[in-house]
mmCIF file of C-alpha atoms and ligand atoms in Angstrom:
data_model
loop_
_atom_site.group_PDB
_atom_site.id
_atom_site.type_symbol
_atom_site.label_atom_id
_atom_site.label_comp_id
_atom_site.label_asym_id
_atom_site.label_seq_id
_atom_site.Cartn_x
_atom_site.Cartn_y
_atom_site.Cartn_z
ATOM 1 C CA UNK A 1288 1.521 22.933 16.276
ATOM 2 C CA UNK A 1289 3.580 22.468 13.101
ATOM 3 C CA UNK A 1290 1.780 24.128 10.198
ATOM 4 C CA UNK A 1291 2.629 22.593 6.824
ATOM 5 C CA UNK A 1292 1.846 23.607 3.254
ATOM 6 C CA UNK A 1293 2.006 20.667 0.816
ATOM 7 C CA UNK A 1294 2.829 21.296 -2.853
ATOM 8 C CA UNK A 1295 1.565 18.704 -5.347
ATOM 9 C CA UNK A 1296 1.266 18.096 -9.101
ATOM 10 C CA UNK A 1297 -0.436 14.744 -9.534
ATOM 11 C CA UNK A 1298 -2.156 11.850 -7.806
ATOM 12 C CA UNK A 1299 -1.280 12.967 -4.292
ATOM 13 C CA UNK A 1300 -0.564 9.565 -2.738
ATOM 14 C CA UNK A 1301 2.203 11.109 -0.625
ATOM 15 C CA UNK A 1302 -0.216 13.847 0.457
ATOM 16 C CA UNK A 1303 -2.744 11.146 1.358
ATOM 17 C CA UNK A 1304 -0.131 9.355 3.454
ATOM 18 C CA UNK A 1305 0.444 12.568 5.429
ATOM 19 C CA UNK A 1306 -3.312 13.120 5.862
ATOM 20 C CA UNK A 1307 -3.793 9.529 7.044
ATOM 21 C CA UNK A 1308 -0.843 9.587 9.469
ATOM 22 C CA UNK A 1309 -2.077 12.820 11.028
ATOM 23 C CA UNK A 1310 -5.551 11.265 11.341
ATOM 24 C CA UNK A 1311 -4.251 8.103 13.053
ATOM 25 C CA UNK A 1312 -1.897 10.015 15.339
ATOM 26 C CA UNK A 1313 1.361 8.710 13.826
ATOM 27 C CA UNK A 1314 2.211 12.315 13.016
ATOM 28 C CA UNK A 1315 1.699 14.437 16.128
ATOM 29 C CA UNK A 1316 1.048 18.124 16.596
ATOM 30 C CA UNK A 1317 0.825 18.903 12.883
ATOM 31 C CA UNK A 1318 -1.778 20.562 10.654
ATOM 32 C CA UNK A 1319 -1.843 20.811 6.853
ATOM 33 C CA UNK A 1320 -2.842 24.459 6.394
ATOM 34 C CA UNK A 1321 -2.896 24.468 2.601
ATOM 35 C CA UNK A 1322 -2.396 22.212 -0.419
ATOM 36 C CA UNK A 1323 -1.031 23.974 -3.491
ATOM 37 C CA UNK A 1324 -1.048 22.379 -6.948
ATOM 38 C CA UNK A 1325 0.457 23.622 -10.211
ATOM 39 C CA UNK A 1326 -2.143 21.521 -12.048
ATOM 40 C CA UNK A 1327 -5.805 22.401 -11.556
ATOM 41 C CA UNK A 1328 -6.965 18.864 -12.397
ATOM 42 C CA UNK A 1329 -4.544 17.108 -10.029
ATOM 43 C CA UNK A 1330 -6.335 14.391 -8.062
ATOM 44 C CA UNK A 1331 -4.312 15.554 -5.063
ATOM 45 C CA UNK A 1332 -6.657 18.572 -4.914
ATOM 46 C CA UNK A 1333 -9.627 16.191 -4.575
ATOM 47 C CA UNK A 1334 -7.849 14.415 -1.731
ATOM 48 C CA UNK A 1335 -7.310 17.741 0.040
ATOM 49 C CA UNK A 1336 -10.938 18.803 -0.398
ATOM 50 C CA UNK A 1337 -12.182 15.428 0.859
ATOM 51 C CA UNK A 1338 -10.084 16.003 3.979
ATOM 52 C CA UNK A 1339 -11.429 19.539 4.427
ATOM 53 C CA UNK A 1340 -8.052 21.117 3.701
ATOM 54 C CA UNK A 1341 -7.716 24.481 1.941
ATOM 55 C CA UNK A 1342 -6.604 23.683 -1.621
ATOM 56 C CA UNK A 1343 -5.498 26.091 -4.355
ATOM 57 C CA UNK A 1344 -4.190 25.717 -7.894
ATOM 58 C CA UNK A 1345 -1.477 28.030 -9.237
ATOM 59 C CA UNK A 1346 -0.975 27.164 -12.895
ATOM 60 C CA UNK A 1347 1.098 28.365 -15.842
ATOM 61 C CA UNK A 1348 -2.159 28.551 -17.786
ATOM 62 C CA UNK A 1349 -3.328 31.237 -15.392
ATOM 63 C CA UNK A 1350 0.141 32.811 -15.180
ATOM 64 C CA UNK A 1351 1.895 32.340 -18.566
ATOM 65 C CA UNK A 1352 4.734 34.634 -17.559
ATOM 66 C CA UNK A 1353 7.168 32.682 -15.358
ATOM 67 C CA UNK A 1354 7.747 35.679 -13.083
ATOM 68 C CA UNK A 1355 3.984 36.038 -12.516
ATOM 69 C CA UNK A 1356 3.664 32.295 -11.805
ATOM 70 C CA UNK A 1357 6.505 32.446 -9.286
ATOM 71 C CA UNK A 1358 4.965 35.491 -7.589
ATOM 72 C CA UNK A 1359 1.561 33.771 -7.388
ATOM 73 C CA UNK A 1360 3.117 30.576 -6.021
ATOM 74 C CA UNK A 1361 5.045 32.522 -3.369
ATOM 75 C CA UNK A 1362 1.871 34.410 -2.432
ATOM 76 C CA UNK A 1363 -0.088 31.150 -2.103
ATOM 77 C CA UNK A 1364 2.603 29.809 0.247
ATOM 78 C CA UNK A 1365 2.958 33.046 2.229
ATOM 79 C CA UNK A 1366 -0.807 33.340 2.774
ATOM 80 C CA UNK A 1367 -0.801 29.960 4.522
ATOM 81 C CA UNK A 1368 2.001 31.072 6.874
ATOM 82 C CA UNK A 1369 3.516 27.576 7.036
ATOM 83 C CA UNK A 1370 6.353 26.523 9.318
ATOM 84 C CA UNK A 1371 7.301 23.875 6.736
ATOM 85 C CA UNK A 1372 6.773 23.486 2.991
ATOM 86 C CA UNK A 1373 6.506 19.860 1.814
ATOM 87 C CA UNK A 1374 7.063 19.067 -1.879
ATOM 88 C CA UNK A 1375 5.107 15.837 -2.427
ATOM 89 C CA UNK A 1376 5.221 14.857 -6.073
ATOM 90 C CA UNK A 1377 5.652 18.540 -7.001
ATOM 91 C CA UNK A 1378 7.145 18.813 -10.480
ATOM 92 C CA UNK A 1379 8.024 22.488 -10.466
ATOM 93 C CA UNK A 1380 11.593 23.739 -9.927
ATOM 94 C CA UNK A 1381 11.100 26.341 -7.216
ATOM 95 C CA UNK A 1382 12.259 29.869 -7.972
ATOM 96 C CA UNK A 1383 15.414 30.832 -6.004
ATOM 97 C CA UNK A 1384 13.460 33.655 -4.300
ATOM 98 C CA UNK A 1385 11.059 31.119 -2.769
ATOM 99 C CA UNK A 1386 13.935 28.857 -1.695
ATOM 100 C CA UNK A 1387 15.791 31.776 -0.127
ATOM 101 C CA UNK A 1388 12.702 32.937 1.764
ATOM 102 C CA UNK A 1389 11.963 29.417 3.100
ATOM 103 C CA UNK A 1390 15.548 28.092 3.243
ATOM 104 C CA UNK A 1391 15.830 25.211 5.658
ATOM 105 C CA UNK A 1392 12.037 24.890 5.814
ATOM 106 C CA UNK A 1393 11.358 23.090 2.514
ATOM 107 C CA UNK A 1394 11.561 19.289 2.193
ATOM 108 C CA UNK A 1395 11.119 17.037 -0.845
ATOM 109 C CA UNK A 1396 10.482 13.322 -1.389
ATOM 110 C CA UNK A 1397 12.474 11.754 -4.220
ATOM 111 C CA UNK A 1398 11.870 8.165 -5.362
ATOM 112 C CA UNK A 1399 15.482 6.946 -5.322
ATOM 113 C CA UNK A 1400 18.427 6.683 -2.934
ATOM 114 C CA UNK A 1401 20.057 10.044 -3.713
ATOM 115 C CA UNK A 1402 22.689 10.566 -5.177
ATOM 116 C CA UNK A 1403 21.577 7.781 -7.522
ATOM 117 C CA UNK A 1404 19.004 8.488 -10.211
ATOM 118 C CA UNK A 1405 18.287 12.121 -9.400
ATOM 119 C CA UNK A 1406 18.791 15.591 -10.837
ATOM 120 C CA UNK A 1407 17.232 17.410 -13.769
ATOM 121 C CA UNK A 1408 14.678 15.332 -15.681
ATOM 122 C CA UNK A 1409 14.693 12.531 -13.093
ATOM 123 C CA UNK A 1410 11.139 12.288 -11.771
ATOM 124 C CA UNK A 1411 8.245 9.819 -11.583
ATOM 125 C CA UNK A 1412 8.620 6.670 -13.686
ATOM 126 C CA UNK A 1413 11.843 7.898 -15.313
ATOM 127 C CA UNK A 1414 13.629 7.311 -12.006
ATOM 128 C CA UNK A 1415 12.574 3.660 -11.860
ATOM 129 C CA UNK A 1416 13.276 3.097 -15.546
ATOM 130 C CA UNK A 1417 16.835 4.327 -14.942
ATOM 131 C CA UNK A 1418 17.241 2.065 -11.890
ATOM 132 C CA UNK A 1419 16.073 -0.969 -13.868
ATOM 133 C CA UNK A 1420 18.280 -0.047 -16.827
ATOM 134 C CA UNK A 1421 21.322 0.173 -14.511
ATOM 135 C CA UNK A 1422 20.437 -3.150 -12.947
ATOM 136 C CA UNK A 1423 20.557 -2.059 -9.306
ATOM 137 C CA UNK A 1424 19.356 -4.678 -6.796
ATOM 138 C CA UNK A 1425 18.326 -2.075 -4.232
ATOM 139 C CA UNK A 1426 16.652 1.285 -4.698
ATOM 140 C CA UNK A 1427 14.405 3.308 -2.392
ATOM 141 C CA UNK A 1428 13.363 6.851 -1.505
ATOM 142 C CA UNK A 1429 14.922 9.934 0.027
ATOM 143 C CA UNK A 1430 13.589 12.923 1.956
ATOM 144 C CA UNK A 1431 15.916 15.905 1.743
ATOM 145 C CA UNK A 1432 15.986 19.623 2.373
ATOM 146 C CA UNK A 1433 15.511 21.672 -0.776
ATOM 147 C CA UNK A 1434 18.279 24.039 -1.828
ATOM 148 C CA UNK A 1435 18.764 25.835 -5.118
ATOM 149 C CA UNK A 1436 19.966 22.722 -6.907
ATOM 150 C CA UNK A 1437 17.841 19.789 -8.107
ATOM 151 C CA UNK A 1438 17.709 17.022 -5.470
ATOM 152 C CA UNK A 1439 20.973 18.347 -3.995
ATOM 153 C CA UNK A 1440 19.951 19.538 -0.522
ATOM 154 C CA UNK A 1441 21.002 17.829 2.745
ATOM 155 C CA UNK A 1442 19.571 14.312 3.079
ATOM 156 C CA UNK A 1443 17.263 13.813 6.078
ATOM 157 C CA UNK A 1444 16.025 10.209 5.773
ATOM 158 C CA UNK A 1445 16.249 7.295 3.315
ATOM 159 C CA UNK A 1446 14.640 3.875 3.074
ATOM 160 C CA UNK A 1447 15.851 1.025 0.861
ATOM 161 C CA UNK A 1448 13.584 -1.192 -1.230
ATOM 162 C CA UNK A 1449 14.567 -4.389 -3.060
ATOM 163 C CA UNK A 1450 14.289 -4.636 -6.824
ATOM 164 C CA UNK A 1451 12.638 -7.962 -7.679
ATOM 165 C CA UNK A 1452 13.116 -10.139 -10.782
ATOM 166 C CA UNK A 1453 10.623 -9.189 -13.452
ATOM 167 C CA UNK A 1454 9.937 -5.728 -12.044
ATOM 168 C CA UNK A 1455 8.564 -3.195 -14.479
ATOM 169 C CA UNK A 1456 8.992 0.520 -13.748
ATOM 170 C CA UNK A 1457 5.332 0.666 -12.683
ATOM 171 C CA UNK A 1458 5.657 -2.287 -10.285
ATOM 172 C CA UNK A 1459 8.871 -0.897 -8.831
ATOM 173 C CA UNK A 1460 7.359 2.598 -8.433
ATOM 174 C CA UNK A 1461 4.427 1.156 -6.518
ATOM 175 C CA UNK A 1462 6.727 -0.807 -4.197
ATOM 176 C CA UNK A 1463 8.929 2.229 -3.572
ATOM 177 C CA UNK A 1464 5.871 4.356 -2.787
ATOM 178 C CA UNK A 1465 4.273 1.752 -0.488
ATOM 179 C CA UNK A 1466 7.426 0.600 1.307
ATOM 180 C CA UNK A 1467 9.441 3.804 1.380
ATOM 181 C CA UNK A 1468 7.864 7.120 0.326
ATOM 182 C CA UNK A 1469 4.646 6.785 2.279
ATOM 183 C CA UNK A 1470 6.667 5.828 5.360
ATOM 184 C CA UNK A 1471 9.633 8.202 5.450
ATOM 185 C CA UNK A 1472 7.855 11.409 4.447
ATOM 186 C CA UNK A 1473 5.394 11.175 7.366
ATOM 187 C CA UNK A 1474 8.226 10.063 9.653
ATOM 188 C CA UNK A 1475 10.295 13.139 8.802
ATOM 189 C CA UNK A 1476 7.321 15.462 9.328
ATOM 190 C CA UNK A 1477 6.616 13.842 12.709
ATOM 191 C CA UNK A 1478 10.309 14.188 13.602
ATOM 192 C CA UNK A 1479 10.237 17.887 12.763
ATOM 193 C CA UNK A 1480 6.988 18.375 14.702
ATOM 194 C CA UNK A 1481 8.628 16.741 17.749
ATOM 195 C CA UNK A 1482 11.820 18.753 17.395
ATOM 196 C CA UNK A 1483 13.858 15.591 16.765
ATOM 197 C CA UNK A 1484 14.753 16.854 13.302
ATOM 198 C CA UNK A 1485 15.802 20.492 13.305
ATOM 199 C CA UNK A 1486 14.957 22.717 10.406
ATOM 200 C CA UNK A 1487 18.014 23.946 8.515
HETATM 201 C C1 GRF B 2091 5.976 9.748 -7.002
HETATM 202 O O1 GRF B 2091 6.790 8.967 -7.845
HETATM 203 C C2 GRF B 2091 6.830 10.468 -6.011
HETATM 204 O O2 GRF B 2091 7.971 9.724 -5.653
HETATM 205 C C3 GRF B 2091 7.294 11.647 -6.756
HETATM 206 O O3 GRF B 2091 6.120 12.065 -7.463
HETATM 207 C C4 GRF B 2091 5.364 10.886 -7.826
HETATM 208 C C5 GRF B 2091 3.886 11.063 -7.573
HETATM 209 O O4 GRF B 2091 3.678 11.234 -6.213
HETATM 210 N N1 GRF B 2091 7.837 12.636 -5.864
HETATM 211 P P1 GRF B 2091 2.180 11.498 -5.605
HETATM 212 O O5 GRF B 2091 1.378 10.213 -5.803
HETATM 213 O O6 GRF B 2091 1.563 12.639 -6.379
HETATM 214 O O7 GRF B 2091 2.415 11.788 -4.161
#
C-alpha cells in the first residue's frame, strides 16, 4: 500500500482528482494518509474532511518565524509516515531540509509544459497569462520530482492541451486542469503504486 501525504494551499481540485481516482479504482493500492495545508481556510481541507482523510493546517500565522513553520511542516509530514509527498497546488517553497529528507519521494504538478512558463513566481493564473501573452498554440501540465530548485526536478509525465482562439487565462486554466492536471497526477501516483515509476 502506497501511503501518500498531499500538500495543498487552495481549492484542492487536484486533491479531489486523487480522492476520486482512488475511489473508482483507477489508482490502485494507495491511501492518502494526511492532507496538509498552509492555509487554514483552504477548501482543500473541506474536501479531505468530506472524504474522511486526516487534514491539518500549518500556517505562517501560527508559526511567524520561518524556521518554526518549516519545523512544524516537517513534523506534520513525518507524523503521517508517507512513502510519497504530493504537492497539489501547494504554494510554499519547501525548505531544503524537507527536500533532503524526502528526496526522490516528492512530486509536484505544474500547469505548463516545463521548461516553459515555470520557475519563481510562476503559479496559478500567472502561468496561463504568460502562455497567452507568448502566443503559444499548445500548453499543458507537468508532473515532476521536486528538488531544491523551483520546478527544476526530473520530469515524470506531461500532457499537452490546445490553446483555443479567445481563451482567457481562466478558461485556459480550467481546460489544463480538466484535460491534463487531473489526469496525469493520478496516473503518476498509480504508476508509482504499481512500481512502474520508480522513486528517485
Ligand atoms: C492549479 O493551477 C494547479 O495547476 C496548481 O495550483 C492550482 C490550484 O490547484 N498547481 P488545486 O485546485 O488547489 O488543486
